């Protein structure tokens, strides 16, 4: 059992000179820090960070380099809660600023921000009888990991202890096989509250859009959707499933006794002084109730239309659409393409005290104070079509219809557009042009559609290349052919190498790719004549219409996304 031979401690008063010798601090900053340290009881480390001359990450990277030790940014998604919490007690981890990243029979890997005291590592080597390998991280990063993992472990353990019984509830599938029904578990104890809060807190810090709580035969799987991709996060004991679900149902105002039927609700919480709305959906599955929490971040749902990802030409077209006082604007694409964000952002652009904006949604995606929002409830006769007929008597200026799903809704939307209202709506079609023929197929009269259509936008979401590990590479033959490299000067494309900040995926965040259809007189005449989708596409293309693939291709060549991401959501055939 030995400590990593590369590890050695340094004195805090040495830090400024070390950073200066490494070229991280200049002479002026060094002298300023030394002067400030004479008038405070803070350590040199605290003085440096308070001065904001360098970031905490740059400081610790520099010290790790000086000690010839690896520096890491710890990704919570890569950690095992059992390894972290079993090796080092919570108080020891907090006091000495260290956690276990990995462990086997012979060694343990420790991440620490403590470079000044060797004793805790010596104690750890003695107590475990293993060799200790050391990596350096920031204290902020470490504190977040300790807070979440030890906090979650503590609350789960307390909840598990409270709700322990001799039989695991196998859920809906096996409820019909066994006649015995387990008793209802009330989430009355604080550990369950803490458990749910810890899960949500981690989801916020990891930029998750959805939390999936999935019951398995003998456990609970927690998964987060980040940048459109699901990640396994935690496996929790099955015994606390019912209390967790009951806690969430109480928060969302749902019926905690109703376990065999789907339910939908919502609640609000705070994160970093911002109010975040959370939409809850429960559904019975094989081994219990599955819950999905959609985190509705207002910064994502309602954004400036200039930040959606439209190029200047398409942005100009959208802005011209929104200047109309009547007519219908369609936003197209599959589920998860970002249509709602585009609609909400357009409504925010239009919002003013002089305008009455009314939305009809199923469900209301995000509650926004400037709009009058109505939720569709078909079970009591409140449908899209019936609400549209009603709100026409509410003196609206702008109407947003969450989705055109049927003939009655389509005809009601066109009628509203025809009678002097600007209507915005989504429709599930793959292309902007096919949205026209879809409405015709639904029974909308061609002469009405040709006179009311303002424009149509089709969109998809693609992951953006991580700016922290972005690198050039030479494309292969297929990429050169489909991206038409013979027509351009560059010989380089870009991709993310993979780093700790993007969880080694090479991607960080998402952006939209768009096609914007602006009907001209020839196009409107073709709609009136009930032209086919193919004929409409040819007319649009002659009028400089840019298909999704063309916009995506531009974003690939500009190093915003990758060729592989583009092929996931569209093909070059759509541009032909």
XYZ file of C-alpha atoms in Angstrom:
576
model
C 0.000 0.000 0.000
C 1.541 3.287 -1.127
C 0.545 6.776 -2.170
C 0.966 7.708 -5.835
C 4.722 8.436 -6.101
C 3.942 11.536 -8.212
C 1.842 13.045 -5.419
C 3.472 15.563 -3.125
C 2.104 18.434 -1.104
C 2.864 22.110 -1.519
C 2.495 25.062 0.843
C -0.303 27.488 0.021
C 2.061 30.453 0.215
C 3.994 28.880 -2.672
C 1.008 28.991 -5.002
C 1.428 32.560 -6.410
C 5.092 31.969 -7.322
C 4.300 28.566 -8.832
C 1.623 30.117 -11.052
C 3.973 32.957 -12.000
C 6.754 30.541 -12.981
C 4.271 28.573 -15.080
C 3.289 31.761 -16.918
C -0.285 31.648 -15.586
C 0.123 34.847 -13.532
C 1.925 37.935 -14.814
C 4.167 40.094 -12.607
C 1.485 42.732 -12.011
C -1.077 40.147 -10.861
C 1.516 38.417 -8.673
C 2.439 41.650 -6.867
C -1.237 42.591 -6.477
C -2.080 39.236 -4.869
C 0.865 39.420 -2.489
C -0.156 42.928 -1.407
C -3.773 41.880 -0.848
C -2.733 38.859 1.226
C -1.074 41.191 3.759
C -4.426 42.765 4.681
C -6.588 39.660 5.008
C -6.721 36.394 6.878
C -7.690 34.545 3.713
C -5.280 31.996 2.245
C -3.301 32.771 -0.906
C -5.650 30.432 -2.769
C -8.715 32.391 -1.654
C -7.057 35.713 -2.482
C -6.223 34.510 -6.006
C -9.784 33.304 -6.674
C -11.360 36.433 -5.184
C -9.174 38.606 -7.405
C -10.707 36.849 -10.454
C -7.372 37.062 -12.229
C -7.722 33.403 -13.236
C -10.496 30.829 -12.963
C -10.499 28.058 -10.387
C -10.113 25.487 -13.157
C -7.072 27.218 -14.644
C -5.519 27.514 -11.175
C -5.921 23.821 -10.352
C -4.846 22.743 -13.828
C -1.657 24.736 -13.321
C -0.955 23.170 -9.930
C -1.667 19.684 -11.298
C 0.788 20.361 -14.126
C 3.404 21.538 -11.599
C 2.963 18.299 -9.620
C 2.912 16.114 -12.766
C -0.510 14.802 -11.754
C -3.599 14.364 -13.994
C -6.294 17.034 -13.797
C -9.924 15.970 -14.266
C -13.312 17.598 -14.493
C -15.469 14.961 -12.810
C -18.544 13.951 -14.807
C -21.301 12.739 -12.457
C -22.683 10.528 -15.228
C -19.499 8.435 -15.156
C -19.574 7.759 -11.406
C -20.834 4.816 -9.382
C -22.664 5.922 -6.254
C -21.698 2.714 -4.413
C -17.964 3.124 -5.080
C -18.032 6.761 -3.982
C -20.017 6.343 -0.795
C -18.638 3.015 0.488
C -14.912 3.821 0.483
C -14.852 7.228 2.164
C -17.358 8.450 4.804
C -19.221 11.649 3.968
C -17.671 13.771 6.730
C -14.161 12.630 5.800
C -14.793 13.470 2.140
C -16.121 16.949 2.985
C -13.395 17.774 5.496
C -10.449 16.605 3.404
C -11.876 17.434 -0.048
C -11.584 14.063 -1.718
C -13.730 11.312 -3.224
C -13.174 7.856 -4.693
C -13.480 7.674 -8.473
C -12.634 4.000 -8.909
C -11.583 1.006 -6.866
C -10.386 -2.568 -7.368
C -8.715 -5.207 -5.223
C -5.292 -3.544 -5.321
C -5.819 0.190 -5.688
C -8.218 3.091 -5.410
C -8.283 6.276 -7.485
C -8.843 9.443 -5.476
C -9.851 12.849 -6.827
C -8.820 15.654 -4.507
C -8.555 19.415 -4.276
C -6.357 19.126 -1.172
C -2.725 19.673 -2.151
C -1.576 20.862 1.256
C -2.069 17.892 3.596
C -0.835 14.348 2.897
C -2.190 12.814 6.121
C -5.723 11.948 4.831
C -4.279 9.966 1.920
C -1.857 8.142 4.234
C -4.783 7.262 6.493
C -6.800 6.064 3.506
C -3.976 3.829 2.263
C -3.561 2.357 5.747
C -7.269 1.739 6.326
C -7.985 0.213 2.907
C -4.684 -1.606 2.474
C -4.607 -0.442 -1.157
C -2.363 1.694 -3.317
C -3.738 5.222 -3.751
C -3.671 6.853 -7.199
C -4.302 10.610 -7.187
C -5.929 12.998 -9.674
C -6.560 16.718 -9.135
C -9.915 18.490 -9.534
C -11.483 21.798 -8.520
C -13.065 22.237 -5.122
C -16.297 23.450 -6.706
C -16.557 20.335 -8.864
C -15.802 18.161 -5.840
C -18.378 19.866 -3.612
C -21.125 19.312 -6.203
C -20.309 15.598 -6.425
C -20.155 15.203 -2.640
C -23.431 17.086 -2.154
C -25.312 15.034 -4.720
C -23.935 11.524 -4.229
C -23.605 11.482 -0.445
C -26.863 13.426 -0.086
C -28.731 11.035 -2.383
C -27.203 7.962 -0.738
C -28.130 9.235 2.716
C -31.738 10.034 1.819
C -32.222 6.796 -0.137
C -30.793 4.748 2.729
C -33.066 6.473 5.247
C -36.098 6.006 3.005
C -35.220 2.381 2.316
C -34.919 1.719 6.041
C -38.287 3.299 6.728
C -40.159 1.489 3.985
C -38.477 -1.898 4.210
C -40.875 -4.831 4.088
C -40.488 -8.448 3.115
C -41.879 -8.251 -0.375
C -41.000 -6.138 -3.377
C -43.950 -4.790 -5.347
C -43.443 -6.243 -8.833
C -45.894 -3.808 -10.349
C -48.619 -4.037 -12.966
C -47.411 -7.070 -14.880
C -47.254 -9.383 -11.906
C -50.127 -7.734 -10.057
C -52.434 -9.775 -12.272
C -50.555 -12.998 -11.543
C -50.440 -12.726 -7.745
C -53.601 -11.995 -5.813
C -51.767 -10.284 -2.932
C -51.734 -6.483 -3.167
C -49.101 -4.632 -1.175
C -50.170 -1.748 1.029
C -49.973 1.872 -0.005
C -46.834 3.721 1.105
C -47.228 7.334 2.104
C -44.274 9.675 1.354
C -44.540 11.361 4.721
C -40.885 11.213 5.664
C -38.227 13.771 4.871
C -35.793 11.272 3.241
C -38.142 10.822 0.271
C -38.403 14.592 -0.161
C -34.613 14.818 -0.136
C -34.270 11.924 -2.595
C -36.570 13.552 -5.157
C -34.893 16.944 -4.674
C -31.418 15.429 -5.144
C -32.475 13.790 -8.419
C -33.972 17.044 -9.743
C -30.966 19.084 -8.620
C -28.580 16.837 -10.507
C -30.805 17.002 -13.589
C -30.624 20.815 -13.517
C -26.826 20.876 -13.189
C -26.420 18.349 -16.019
C -28.648 20.345 -18.433
C -31.189 17.506 -18.641
C -34.459 18.115 -20.457
C -36.202 15.016 -19.054
C -35.954 12.738 -16.017
C -37.100 9.134 -16.507
C -37.950 7.089 -13.399
C -38.307 3.520 -14.657
C -39.346 0.564 -12.472
C -37.522 -2.707 -13.145
C -38.168 -6.097 -11.554
C -36.028 -5.454 -8.460
C -34.772 -1.874 -8.843
C -35.477 1.633 -10.133
C -33.505 3.037 -13.066
C -33.051 6.817 -13.174
C -32.202 8.206 -16.610
C -31.643 11.770 -17.886
C -32.114 13.011 -21.436
C -29.262 15.407 -22.235
C -28.933 17.006 -25.684
C -31.543 14.575 -26.969
C -29.757 11.411 -25.735
C -30.742 9.293 -22.723
C -28.090 8.488 -20.084
C -28.334 5.968 -17.231
C -27.726 7.840 -13.971
C -28.621 5.790 -10.889
C -30.019 2.418 -9.888
C -32.073 2.740 -6.682
C -33.764 0.108 -4.480
C -37.250 -0.907 -5.648
C -38.724 -0.526 -2.157
C -38.737 3.289 -2.437
C -40.466 3.411 -5.857
C -43.981 4.007 -4.508
C -42.912 6.727 -2.043
C -40.938 8.535 -4.788
C -43.878 8.396 -7.201
C -46.312 9.477 -4.486
C -44.072 12.434 -3.604
C -43.983 13.530 -7.255
C -47.740 13.078 -7.611
C -48.389 15.237 -4.557
C -46.134 17.969 -5.982
C -47.957 17.801 -9.321
C -51.455 17.670 -7.800
C -52.175 14.142 -9.056
C -54.191 11.362 -7.428
C -51.747 9.212 -5.443
C -54.285 6.379 -5.144
C -54.673 6.055 -8.929
C -51.953 3.652 -10.091
C -53.546 1.823 -13.027
C -54.273 4.840 -15.243
C -51.979 7.422 -16.855
C -51.964 10.878 -15.293
C -50.545 14.271 -16.287
C -49.714 17.233 -14.077
C -47.197 19.992 -13.464
C -45.497 21.939 -10.709
C -42.952 24.719 -10.334
C -39.634 24.835 -8.516
C -36.619 27.136 -8.333
C -33.113 26.619 -9.653
C -30.434 29.298 -9.319
C -33.096 31.917 -8.562
C -34.980 31.023 -11.758
C -38.460 29.555 -11.746
C -38.559 26.226 -13.596
C -41.781 24.525 -14.567
C -41.848 20.719 -14.510
C -44.414 18.689 -16.427
C -45.171 15.240 -14.999
C -46.464 12.196 -16.846
C -47.154 8.841 -15.173
C -48.057 5.595 -16.914
C -48.463 2.001 -15.655
C -45.812 -0.364 -17.061
C -44.816 -3.972 -16.398
C -43.129 -3.483 -13.026
C -44.935 -0.474 -11.577
C -45.527 3.140 -12.597
C -43.095 4.920 -14.885
C -42.724 8.667 -14.411
C -41.245 11.195 -16.821
C -40.528 14.734 -15.671
C -40.071 17.298 -18.449
C -37.985 20.240 -17.225
C -39.366 23.311 -18.954
C -36.571 25.829 -18.790
C -37.942 29.268 -19.752
C -34.581 30.197 -21.298
C -35.030 27.344 -23.790
C -38.781 27.409 -24.347
C -39.046 31.147 -24.898
C -36.008 32.585 -26.621
C -35.160 35.345 -29.065
C -36.007 34.207 -32.591
C -32.463 35.196 -33.613
C -31.131 32.446 -31.347
C -33.150 29.604 -32.882
C -30.482 28.840 -35.498
C -32.069 30.391 -38.601
C -29.679 31.825 -41.185
C -30.100 35.504 -42.046
C -32.238 34.868 -45.129
C -34.632 32.494 -43.328
C -34.740 34.766 -40.280
C -35.740 37.651 -42.505
C -38.506 35.483 -44.007
C -39.821 34.540 -40.551
C -39.828 38.167 -39.443
C -41.785 39.082 -42.590
C -44.333 36.316 -41.796
C -44.854 37.741 -38.329
C -45.683 41.178 -39.720
C -48.927 39.869 -41.278
C -52.128 40.866 -39.483
C -53.976 37.744 -40.678
C -53.233 34.371 -42.260
C -51.737 31.077 -41.084
C -48.101 30.194 -40.364
C -47.237 26.492 -40.099
C -44.312 24.954 -38.182
C -43.599 21.359 -39.235
C -41.513 18.442 -38.086
C -41.651 15.233 -36.032
C -41.960 15.047 -32.241
C -38.899 16.517 -30.541
C -37.923 18.770 -33.448
C -38.277 21.994 -31.431
C -41.576 23.176 -32.965
C -42.987 24.403 -29.650
C -39.868 26.472 -28.956
C -40.193 28.132 -32.366
C -43.900 28.867 -31.787
C -43.369 30.292 -28.291
C -40.411 32.376 -29.459
C -42.481 33.762 -32.335
C -45.298 34.646 -29.914
C -42.850 36.430 -27.627
C -41.594 38.388 -30.646
C -45.190 39.418 -31.388
C -46.186 40.061 -27.782
C -47.115 43.612 -26.822
C -49.703 45.305 -24.566
C -51.777 46.173 -27.643
C -52.271 42.547 -28.732
C -54.442 39.760 -27.364
C -52.539 36.485 -27.847
C -54.475 33.273 -27.193
C -53.001 29.746 -27.294
C -54.824 26.412 -27.524
C -52.594 23.526 -26.425
C -52.679 19.868 -25.406
C -51.187 20.130 -22.862
C -50.017 23.667 -22.118
C -46.279 23.211 -22.656
C -45.116 26.238 -20.710
C -47.173 28.723 -18.719
C -46.266 32.206 -19.933
C -47.838 35.281 -18.361
C -48.127 37.361 -21.549
C -50.396 34.824 -23.281
C -53.951 33.678 -22.571
C -53.448 29.909 -22.599
C -56.197 27.302 -22.884
C -55.700 23.563 -22.339
C -57.583 21.116 -24.538
C -59.598 18.526 -22.569
C -61.342 16.153 -25.010
C -62.830 14.062 -22.170
C -65.183 16.935 -21.320
C -65.695 18.164 -24.878
C -63.024 20.885 -24.948
C -61.330 20.132 -28.296
C -59.073 22.237 -30.505
C -61.939 22.986 -32.862
C -64.472 23.885 -30.146
C -61.986 26.169 -28.365
C -61.085 27.948 -31.610
C -64.776 28.656 -32.255
C -65.107 30.029 -28.727
C -62.008 32.227 -28.705
C -63.049 33.932 -31.930
C -65.592 35.674 -29.710
C -62.786 36.672 -27.281
C -61.415 39.352 -29.624
C -58.026 37.704 -30.287
C -55.355 39.262 -32.485
C -53.073 36.220 -32.621
C -54.011 32.565 -32.097
C -51.547 29.746 -31.532
C -52.881 26.221 -32.061
C -50.633 23.586 -30.502
C -51.215 21.080 -33.280
C -53.510 20.577 -36.254
C -54.530 16.935 -35.904
C -57.828 16.536 -37.752
C -60.124 17.993 -40.368
C -62.268 19.958 -37.927
C -59.254 21.659 -36.346
C -57.716 22.387 -39.763
C -60.907 23.975 -41.060
C -61.368 25.997 -37.859
C -57.776 27.281 -38.088
C -58.219 28.354 -41.722
C -61.528 30.014 -40.881
C -59.845 31.967 -38.067
C -57.066 33.048 -40.432
C -59.601 34.074 -43.041
C -61.550 36.280 -40.621
C -58.676 38.600 -39.760
C -56.525 36.718 -37.254
C -52.881 35.682 -37.424
C -52.792 31.941 -36.691
C -49.643 29.991 -35.811
C -49.765 26.214 -35.557
C -47.668 23.055 -35.707
C -48.409 20.105 -37.949
C -46.708 16.708 -38.135
C -45.220 16.586 -41.621
C -41.628 16.015 -42.685
C -41.279 18.996 -45.005
C -42.676 22.487 -45.303
C -44.162 21.757 -48.737
C -45.926 18.568 -47.609
C -47.710 20.559 -44.875
C -49.720 22.200 -47.664
C -50.838 18.915 -49.188
C -51.582 17.508 -45.716
C -54.102 20.301 -45.107
C -55.635 19.698 -48.534
C -55.898 15.978 -47.711
C -57.643 16.910 -44.450
C -60.394 18.573 -46.454
C -59.369 22.231 -46.374
C -60.630 23.953 -49.526
C -57.736 24.777 -51.833
C -58.990 28.300 -52.572
C -59.116 29.064 -48.831
C -55.640 27.670 -48.160
C -54.079 29.486 -51.126
C -55.394 32.811 -49.849
C -54.546 32.344 -46.150
C -51.157 30.590 -46.069
C -48.456 33.060 -45.008
C -45.557 30.630 -44.804
C -44.367 27.253 -43.551
C -41.257 26.268 -41.608
C -39.930 22.732 -41.252
C -37.224 22.012 -38.698
C -35.104 19.415 -36.905
C -32.713 19.550 -33.947
C -29.079 18.494 -34.269
C -26.376 18.358 -31.610
C -23.704 21.054 -31.844
C -19.980 20.315 -31.757
C -18.424 20.845 -28.339
C -16.409 24.123 -28.516
C -13.950 22.835 -25.898
C -12.660 19.885 -27.943
C -13.513 20.915 -31.504
C -10.938 19.809 -34.086
C -10.468 19.675 -37.848
C -10.385 16.498 -39.929
C -10.317 15.528 -43.594
C -13.676 14.167 -44.834
C -14.011 10.790 -46.548
C -15.413 10.103 -50.003
C -19.091 9.903 -49.026
C -18.902 13.156 -47.073
C -17.135 14.898 -49.975
C -19.743 13.680 -52.453
C -22.880 14.502 -50.431
C -21.537 17.847 -49.236
C -20.396 18.674 -52.797
C -16.816 19.495 -51.903
C -16.030 20.045 -55.571
C -18.032 23.286 -55.361
C -16.314 24.749 -52.299
C -12.795 25.829 -51.405
C -12.379 24.256 -47.980
C -10.983 20.767 -47.489
C -11.783 20.472 -43.775
C -14.705 19.469 -41.606
C -15.008 19.570 -37.827
C -15.900 17.205 -35.015
C -15.564 17.024 -31.253
C -12.683 14.903 -30.010
C -14.508 14.269 -26.726
C -13.664 15.841 -23.380
C -14.892 15.876 -19.809
C -17.073 18.950 -20.441
C -19.105 17.151 -23.136
C -18.916 13.754 -21.396
C -16.663 12.519 -24.204
C -19.528 12.708 -26.713
C -18.004 15.518 -28.788
C -21.291 17.460 -28.566
C -22.550 20.239 -26.322
C -26.071 21.613 -26.787
C -28.407 21.550 -29.798
C -29.430 23.864 -32.609
C -32.166 23.858 -35.229
C -31.830 23.292 -38.956
C -34.640 24.822 -40.992
C -36.369 25.134 -44.330
C -38.616 28.157 -44.801
C -41.295 28.200 -47.489
C -42.465 31.618 -48.688
C -45.421 31.176 -51.093
C -45.332 33.457 -54.138
C -48.175 34.034 -56.628
C -47.253 31.018 -58.775
C -47.136 28.784 -55.688
C -50.527 30.039 -54.476
C -52.068 29.331 -57.889
C -50.614 25.808 -57.728
C -52.216 25.288 -54.285
C -55.531 26.507 -55.718
C -55.159 23.965 -58.530
C -54.420 21.190 -55.960
C -50.958 20.495 -57.339
C -49.039 17.462 -56.038
C -46.306 17.723 -53.416
C -43.691 17.088 -56.107
C -45.019 19.907 -58.307
C -45.213 22.298 -55.355
C -41.629 21.439 -54.414
C -40.388 22.210 -57.943
C -42.147 25.582 -57.899
C -40.718 26.410 -54.462
C -37.225 25.368 -55.561
C -37.463 27.676 -58.576
C -38.215 30.441 -56.057
C -34.906 29.839 -54.157
C -36.425 27.500 -51.556
C -33.672 25.860 -49.457
C -34.459 22.343 -48.201
C -33.497 21.111 -44.720
C -30.432 19.305 -46.040
C -29.086 22.521 -47.565
C -29.325 24.429 -44.282
C -27.848 21.456 -42.420
C -25.030 21.216 -44.947
C -24.205 24.870 -44.332
C -24.011 24.241 -40.573
C -21.727 21.235 -41.155
C -19.362 23.232 -43.365
C -19.305 26.072 -40.833
C -18.273 23.699 -38.044
C -21.529 23.971 -36.072
C -22.566 20.312 -36.310
C -21.321 17.107 -37.919
C -22.157 15.271 -41.110
C -23.320 12.246 -39.076
C -25.748 14.402 -37.055
C -27.168 15.821 -40.277
C -27.809 12.346 -41.710
C -29.728 11.374 -38.567
C -32.476 13.896 -39.289
C -32.496 14.388 -43.064
C -31.083 13.102 -46.352
C -29.630 14.692 -49.461
C -32.609 13.312 -51.437
C -34.850 15.917 -49.795
C -32.873 18.652 -51.521
C -33.264 17.164 -55.016
